[in-house]
PDB file of C-alpha atoms in Angstrom:
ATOM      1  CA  UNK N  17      74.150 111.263 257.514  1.00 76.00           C
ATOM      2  CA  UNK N  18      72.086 109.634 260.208  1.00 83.00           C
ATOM      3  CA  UNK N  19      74.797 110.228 262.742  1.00 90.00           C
ATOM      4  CA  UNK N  20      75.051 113.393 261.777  1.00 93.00           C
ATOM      5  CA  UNK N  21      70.916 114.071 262.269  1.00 93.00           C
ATOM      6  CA  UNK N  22      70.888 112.173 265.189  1.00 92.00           C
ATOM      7  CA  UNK N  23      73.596 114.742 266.937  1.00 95.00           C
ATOM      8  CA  UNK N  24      71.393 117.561 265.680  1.00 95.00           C
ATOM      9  CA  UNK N  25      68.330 116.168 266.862  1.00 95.00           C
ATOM     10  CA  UNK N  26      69.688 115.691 270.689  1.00 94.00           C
ATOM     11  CA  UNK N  27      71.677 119.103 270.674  1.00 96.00           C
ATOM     12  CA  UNK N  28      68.671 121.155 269.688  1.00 96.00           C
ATOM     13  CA  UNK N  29      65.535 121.686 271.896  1.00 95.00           C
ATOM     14  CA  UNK N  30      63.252 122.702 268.819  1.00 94.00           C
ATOM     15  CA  UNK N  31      61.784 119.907 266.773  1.00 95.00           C
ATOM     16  CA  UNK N  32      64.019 118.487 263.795  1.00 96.00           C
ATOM     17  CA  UNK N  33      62.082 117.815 260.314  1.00 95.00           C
ATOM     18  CA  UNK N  34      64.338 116.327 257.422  1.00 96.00           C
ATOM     19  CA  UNK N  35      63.369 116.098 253.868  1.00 94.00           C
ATOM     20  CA  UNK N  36      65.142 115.048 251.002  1.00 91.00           C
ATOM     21  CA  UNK N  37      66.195 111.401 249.900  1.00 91.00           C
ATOM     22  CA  UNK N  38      63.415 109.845 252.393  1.00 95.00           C
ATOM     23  CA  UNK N  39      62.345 107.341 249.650  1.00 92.00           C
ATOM     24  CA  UNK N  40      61.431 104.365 251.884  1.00 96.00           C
ATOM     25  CA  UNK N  41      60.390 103.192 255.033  1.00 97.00           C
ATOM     26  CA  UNK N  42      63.784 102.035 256.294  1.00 97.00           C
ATOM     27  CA  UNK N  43      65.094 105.031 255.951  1.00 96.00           C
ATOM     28  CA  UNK N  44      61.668 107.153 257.168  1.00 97.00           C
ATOM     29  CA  UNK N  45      62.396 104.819 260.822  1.00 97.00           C
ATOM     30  CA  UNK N  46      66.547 105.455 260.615  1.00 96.00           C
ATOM     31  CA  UNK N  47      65.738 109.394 260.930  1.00 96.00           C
ATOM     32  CA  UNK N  48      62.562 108.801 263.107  1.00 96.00           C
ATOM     33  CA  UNK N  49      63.968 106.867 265.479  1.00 94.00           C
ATOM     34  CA  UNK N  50      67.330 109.006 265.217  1.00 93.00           C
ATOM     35  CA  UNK N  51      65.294 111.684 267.637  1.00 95.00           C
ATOM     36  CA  UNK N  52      63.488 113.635 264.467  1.00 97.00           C
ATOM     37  CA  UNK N  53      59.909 114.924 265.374  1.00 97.00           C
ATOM     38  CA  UNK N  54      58.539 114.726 261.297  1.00 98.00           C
ATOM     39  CA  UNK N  55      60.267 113.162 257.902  1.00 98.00           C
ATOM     40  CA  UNK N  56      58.757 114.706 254.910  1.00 97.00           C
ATOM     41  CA  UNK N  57      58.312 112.796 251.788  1.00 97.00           C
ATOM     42  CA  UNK N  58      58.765 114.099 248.573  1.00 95.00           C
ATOM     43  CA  UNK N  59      59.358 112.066 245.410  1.00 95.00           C
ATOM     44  CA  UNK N  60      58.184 108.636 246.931  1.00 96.00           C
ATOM     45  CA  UNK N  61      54.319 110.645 247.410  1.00 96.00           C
ATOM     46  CA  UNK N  62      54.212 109.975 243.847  1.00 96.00           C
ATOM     47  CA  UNK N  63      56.579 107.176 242.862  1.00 95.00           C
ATOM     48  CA  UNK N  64      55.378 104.985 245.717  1.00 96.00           C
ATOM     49  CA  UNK N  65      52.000 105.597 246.892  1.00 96.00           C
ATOM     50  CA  UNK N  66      51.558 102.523 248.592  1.00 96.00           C
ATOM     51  CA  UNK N  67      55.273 103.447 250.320  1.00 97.00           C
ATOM     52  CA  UNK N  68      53.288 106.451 251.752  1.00 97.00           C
ATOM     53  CA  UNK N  69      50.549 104.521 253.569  1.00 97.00           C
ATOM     54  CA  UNK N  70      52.864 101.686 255.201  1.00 97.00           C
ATOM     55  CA  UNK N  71      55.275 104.913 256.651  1.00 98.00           C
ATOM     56  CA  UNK N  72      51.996 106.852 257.537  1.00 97.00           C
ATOM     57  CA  UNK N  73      50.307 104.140 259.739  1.00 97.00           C
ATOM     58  CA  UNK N  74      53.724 103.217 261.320  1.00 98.00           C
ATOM     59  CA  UNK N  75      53.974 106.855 262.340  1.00 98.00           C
ATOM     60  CA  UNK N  76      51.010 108.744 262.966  1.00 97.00           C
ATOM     61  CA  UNK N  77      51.502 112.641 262.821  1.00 97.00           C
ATOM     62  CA  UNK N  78      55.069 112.374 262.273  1.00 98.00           C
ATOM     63  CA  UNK N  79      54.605 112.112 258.115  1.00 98.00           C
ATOM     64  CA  UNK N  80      54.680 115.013 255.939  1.00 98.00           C
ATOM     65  CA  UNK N  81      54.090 115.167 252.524  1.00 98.00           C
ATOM     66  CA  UNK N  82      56.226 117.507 250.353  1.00 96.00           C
ATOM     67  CA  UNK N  83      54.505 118.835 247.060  1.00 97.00           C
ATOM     68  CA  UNK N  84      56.787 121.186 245.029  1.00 95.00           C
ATOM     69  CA  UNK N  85      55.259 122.040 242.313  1.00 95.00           C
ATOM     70  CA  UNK N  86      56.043 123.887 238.865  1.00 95.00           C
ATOM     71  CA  UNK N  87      53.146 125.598 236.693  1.00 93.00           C
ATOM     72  CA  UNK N  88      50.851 123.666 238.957  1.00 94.00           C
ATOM     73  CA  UNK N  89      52.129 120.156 238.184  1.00 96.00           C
ATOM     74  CA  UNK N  90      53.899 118.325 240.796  1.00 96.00           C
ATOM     75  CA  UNK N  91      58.090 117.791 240.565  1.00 94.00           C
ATOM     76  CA  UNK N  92      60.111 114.720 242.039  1.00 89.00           C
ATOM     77  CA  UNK N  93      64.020 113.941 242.401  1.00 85.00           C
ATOM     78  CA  UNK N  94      64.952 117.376 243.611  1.00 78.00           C
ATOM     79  CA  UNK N  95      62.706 119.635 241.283  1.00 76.00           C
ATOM     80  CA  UNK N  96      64.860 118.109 238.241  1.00 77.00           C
ATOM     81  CA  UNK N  97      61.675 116.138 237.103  1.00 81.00           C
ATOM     82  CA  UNK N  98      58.156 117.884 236.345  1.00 92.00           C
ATOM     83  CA  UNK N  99      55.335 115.571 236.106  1.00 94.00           C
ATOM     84  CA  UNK N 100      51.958 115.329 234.388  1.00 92.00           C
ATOM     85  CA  UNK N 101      50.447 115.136 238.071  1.00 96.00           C
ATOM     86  CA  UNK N 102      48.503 118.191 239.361  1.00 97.00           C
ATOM     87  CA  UNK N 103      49.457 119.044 242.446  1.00 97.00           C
ATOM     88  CA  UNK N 104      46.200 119.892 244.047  1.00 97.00           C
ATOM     89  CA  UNK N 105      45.332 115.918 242.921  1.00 97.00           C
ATOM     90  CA  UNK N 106      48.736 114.568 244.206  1.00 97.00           C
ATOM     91  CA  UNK N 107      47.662 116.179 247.407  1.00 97.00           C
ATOM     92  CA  UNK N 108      44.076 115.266 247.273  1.00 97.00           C
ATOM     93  CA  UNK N 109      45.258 111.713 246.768  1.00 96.00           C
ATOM     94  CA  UNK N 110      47.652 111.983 249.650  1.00 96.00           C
ATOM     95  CA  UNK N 111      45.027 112.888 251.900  1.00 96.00           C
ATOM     96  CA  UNK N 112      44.177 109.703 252.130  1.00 95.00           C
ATOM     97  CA  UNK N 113      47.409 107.987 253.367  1.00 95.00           C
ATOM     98  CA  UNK N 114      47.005 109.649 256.861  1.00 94.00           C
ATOM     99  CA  UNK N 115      49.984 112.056 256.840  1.00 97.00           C
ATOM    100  CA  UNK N 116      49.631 114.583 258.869  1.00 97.00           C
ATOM    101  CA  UNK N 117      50.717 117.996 256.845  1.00 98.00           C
ATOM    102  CA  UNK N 118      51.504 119.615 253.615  1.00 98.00           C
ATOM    103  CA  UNK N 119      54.578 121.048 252.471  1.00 97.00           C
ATOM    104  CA  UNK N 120      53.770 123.432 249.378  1.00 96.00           C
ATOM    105  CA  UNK N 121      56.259 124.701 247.318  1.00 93.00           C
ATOM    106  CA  UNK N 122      56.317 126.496 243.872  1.00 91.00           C
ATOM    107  CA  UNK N 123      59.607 126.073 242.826  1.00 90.00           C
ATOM    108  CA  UNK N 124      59.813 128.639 240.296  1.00 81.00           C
ATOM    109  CA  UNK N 125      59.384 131.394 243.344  1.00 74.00           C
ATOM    110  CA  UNK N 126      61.274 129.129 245.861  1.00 68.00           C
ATOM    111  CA  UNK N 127      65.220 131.501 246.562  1.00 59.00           C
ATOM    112  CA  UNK N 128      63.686 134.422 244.350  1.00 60.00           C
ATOM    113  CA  UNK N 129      62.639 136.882 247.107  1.00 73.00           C
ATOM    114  CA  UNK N 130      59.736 137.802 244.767  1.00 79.00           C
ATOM    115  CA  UNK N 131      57.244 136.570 247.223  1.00 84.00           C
ATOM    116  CA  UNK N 132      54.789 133.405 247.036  1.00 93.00           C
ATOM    117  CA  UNK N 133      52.469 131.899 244.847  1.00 93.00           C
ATOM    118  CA  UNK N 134      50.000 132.762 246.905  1.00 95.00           C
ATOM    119  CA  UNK N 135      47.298 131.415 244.660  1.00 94.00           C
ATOM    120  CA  UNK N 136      48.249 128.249 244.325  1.00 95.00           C
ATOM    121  CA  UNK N 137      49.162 127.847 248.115  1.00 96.00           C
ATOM    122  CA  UNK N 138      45.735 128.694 248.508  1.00 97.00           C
ATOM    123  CA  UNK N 139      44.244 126.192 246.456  1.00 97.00           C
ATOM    124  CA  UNK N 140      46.164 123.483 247.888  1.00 97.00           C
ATOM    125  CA  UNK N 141      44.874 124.487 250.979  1.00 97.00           C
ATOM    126  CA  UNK N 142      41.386 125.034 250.288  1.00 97.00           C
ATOM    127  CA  UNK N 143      41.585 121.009 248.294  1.00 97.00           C
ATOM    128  CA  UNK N 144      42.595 119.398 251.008  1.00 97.00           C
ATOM    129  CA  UNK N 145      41.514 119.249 255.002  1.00 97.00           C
ATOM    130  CA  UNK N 146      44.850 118.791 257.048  1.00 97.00           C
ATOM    131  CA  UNK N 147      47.290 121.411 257.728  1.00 98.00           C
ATOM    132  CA  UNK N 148      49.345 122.972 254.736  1.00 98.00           C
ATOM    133  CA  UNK N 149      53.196 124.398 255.336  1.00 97.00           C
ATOM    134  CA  UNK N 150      53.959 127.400 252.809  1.00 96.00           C
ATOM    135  CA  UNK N 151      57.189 127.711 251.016  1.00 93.00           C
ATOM    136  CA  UNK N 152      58.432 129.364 248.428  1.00 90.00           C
ATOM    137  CA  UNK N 153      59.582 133.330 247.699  1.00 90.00           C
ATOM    138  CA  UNK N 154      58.830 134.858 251.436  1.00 93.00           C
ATOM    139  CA  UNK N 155      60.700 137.710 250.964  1.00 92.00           C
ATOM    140  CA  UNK N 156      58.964 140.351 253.409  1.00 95.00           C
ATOM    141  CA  UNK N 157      56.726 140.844 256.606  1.00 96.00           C
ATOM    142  CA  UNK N 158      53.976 141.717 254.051  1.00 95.00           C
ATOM    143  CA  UNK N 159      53.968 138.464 252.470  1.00 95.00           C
ATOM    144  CA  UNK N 160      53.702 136.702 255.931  1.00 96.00           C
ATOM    145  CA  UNK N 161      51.078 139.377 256.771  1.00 95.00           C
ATOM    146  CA  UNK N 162      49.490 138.377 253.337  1.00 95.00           C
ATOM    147  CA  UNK N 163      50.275 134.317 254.236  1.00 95.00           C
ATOM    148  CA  UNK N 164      48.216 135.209 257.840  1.00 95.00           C
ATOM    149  CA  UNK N 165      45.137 136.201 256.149  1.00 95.00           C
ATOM    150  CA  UNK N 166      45.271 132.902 254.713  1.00 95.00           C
ATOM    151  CA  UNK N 167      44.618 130.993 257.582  1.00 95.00           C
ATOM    152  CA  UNK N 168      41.573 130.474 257.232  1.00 95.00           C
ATOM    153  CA  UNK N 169      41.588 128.156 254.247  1.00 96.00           C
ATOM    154  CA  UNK N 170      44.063 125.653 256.680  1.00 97.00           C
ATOM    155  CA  UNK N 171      47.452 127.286 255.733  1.00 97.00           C
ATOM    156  CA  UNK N 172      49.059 126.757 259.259  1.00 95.00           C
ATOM    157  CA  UNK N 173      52.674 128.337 258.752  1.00 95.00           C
ATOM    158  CA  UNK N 174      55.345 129.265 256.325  1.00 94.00           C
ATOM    159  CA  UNK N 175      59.003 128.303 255.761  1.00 94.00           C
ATOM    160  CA  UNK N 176      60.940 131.273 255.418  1.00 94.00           C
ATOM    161  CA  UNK N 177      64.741 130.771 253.976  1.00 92.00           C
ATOM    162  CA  UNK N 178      66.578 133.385 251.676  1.00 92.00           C
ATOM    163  CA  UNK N 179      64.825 136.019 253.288  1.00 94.00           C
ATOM    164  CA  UNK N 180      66.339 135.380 256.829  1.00 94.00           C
ATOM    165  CA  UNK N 181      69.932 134.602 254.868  1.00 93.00           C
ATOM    166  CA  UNK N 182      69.822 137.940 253.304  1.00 94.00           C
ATOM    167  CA  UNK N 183      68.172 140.058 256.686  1.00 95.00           C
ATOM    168  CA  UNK N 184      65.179 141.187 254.665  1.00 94.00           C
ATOM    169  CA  UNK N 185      63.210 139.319 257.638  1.00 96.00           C
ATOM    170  CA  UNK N 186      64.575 138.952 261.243  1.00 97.00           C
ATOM    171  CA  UNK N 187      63.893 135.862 262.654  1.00 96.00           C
ATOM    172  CA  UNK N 188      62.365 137.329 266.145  1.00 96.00           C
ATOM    173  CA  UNK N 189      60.093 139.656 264.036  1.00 97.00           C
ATOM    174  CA  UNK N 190      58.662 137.052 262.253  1.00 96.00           C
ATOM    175  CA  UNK N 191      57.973 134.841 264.952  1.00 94.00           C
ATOM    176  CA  UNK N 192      56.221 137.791 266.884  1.00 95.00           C
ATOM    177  CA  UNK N 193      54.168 138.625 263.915  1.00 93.00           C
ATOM    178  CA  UNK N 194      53.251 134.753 263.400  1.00 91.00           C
ATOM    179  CA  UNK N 195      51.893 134.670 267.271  1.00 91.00           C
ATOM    180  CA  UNK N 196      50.082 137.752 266.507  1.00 89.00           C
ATOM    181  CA  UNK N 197      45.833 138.126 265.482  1.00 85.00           C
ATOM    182  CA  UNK N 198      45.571 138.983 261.810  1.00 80.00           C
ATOM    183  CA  UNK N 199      45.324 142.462 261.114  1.00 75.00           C
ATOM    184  CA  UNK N 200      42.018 142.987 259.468  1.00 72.00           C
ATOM    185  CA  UNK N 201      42.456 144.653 255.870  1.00 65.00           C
TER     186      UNK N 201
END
């Protein structure tokens, strides 16, 4: 899998994030030093705590921490696991270990086109003082005009997936629209 990062990484003149199975800090420095700008961690921000900190000081603003969360409560191993953590206290918490951005995710909105929790994004953002990554349910140029006006609270950009998959947002349009002032309401 490295390999096969590593090819990406050097074919592409974007920057390369990978998430998923980065449990350790062996494996955080494989994909870092395979050419990848930022790793995110997901499960290990709550296994392994002390995991976090060792990859976060090794790698200054190249460590992302990935909360997906479920009825507010934070879920590990590939959303198959809920905890009893809160994720604004996971990320609160996390804070602390130096990474440099959030990755929110409410995973019961994350595929659905139904648009975001944009709630709880918000309150993860508003907890917390580094940047936070929205994902989850874009499914329109309203909910990224919606996702703008939350800016303000440290909500820095959005992951859009299903919606580009199924053409309910263009790609171009949505990167115009992110470079754009918010439109006052």
């Amino acid at each position: 899998m490295h390999d096969i990062i590593r090819r990406i990484a050097n074919a592409v003149e974007v920057p390369v994030q990978v998430g998923g199975g980065v449990r350790n800090y062996e494996i955080a420095a494989r994909y870092l030093g395979a050419g990848v700008s930022r790793i995110i961690l997901g499960t290990t921000i709550v296994r392994n705590p002390e995991e976090v900190l060792r990859i976060s000081r090794a790698y200054p603003g190249r460590v992302a921490a990935g909360i997906d969360a479920k009825d507010g409560y934070a879920a590990i191993r590939g959303w198959v696991e809920v905890t009893g953590v809160k994720a604004v206290d996971l990320a609160r918490q996390m804070e602390k270990t130096g990474i440099s951005c959030f990755v929110y995710t409410d995973i019961q909105r994350d595929g659905m086109l139904e648009g975001p929790n944009f709630g709880s994004t918000k309150e993860i953002a508003r907890a917390v003082g580094i940047p936070v990554i929205a994902s989850g349910g874009m499914s329109s140029y309203r909910d990224i005009e919606h996702m703008k006006r939350l800016e303000k609270y440290g909500i820095t950009s959005l992951i859009l997936g299903k919606a580009l998959y199924s053409g309910k947002i263009d790609l171009k349009v949505a990167i115009k629209m992110g470079r754009e002032p918010v439109q006052p309401t």
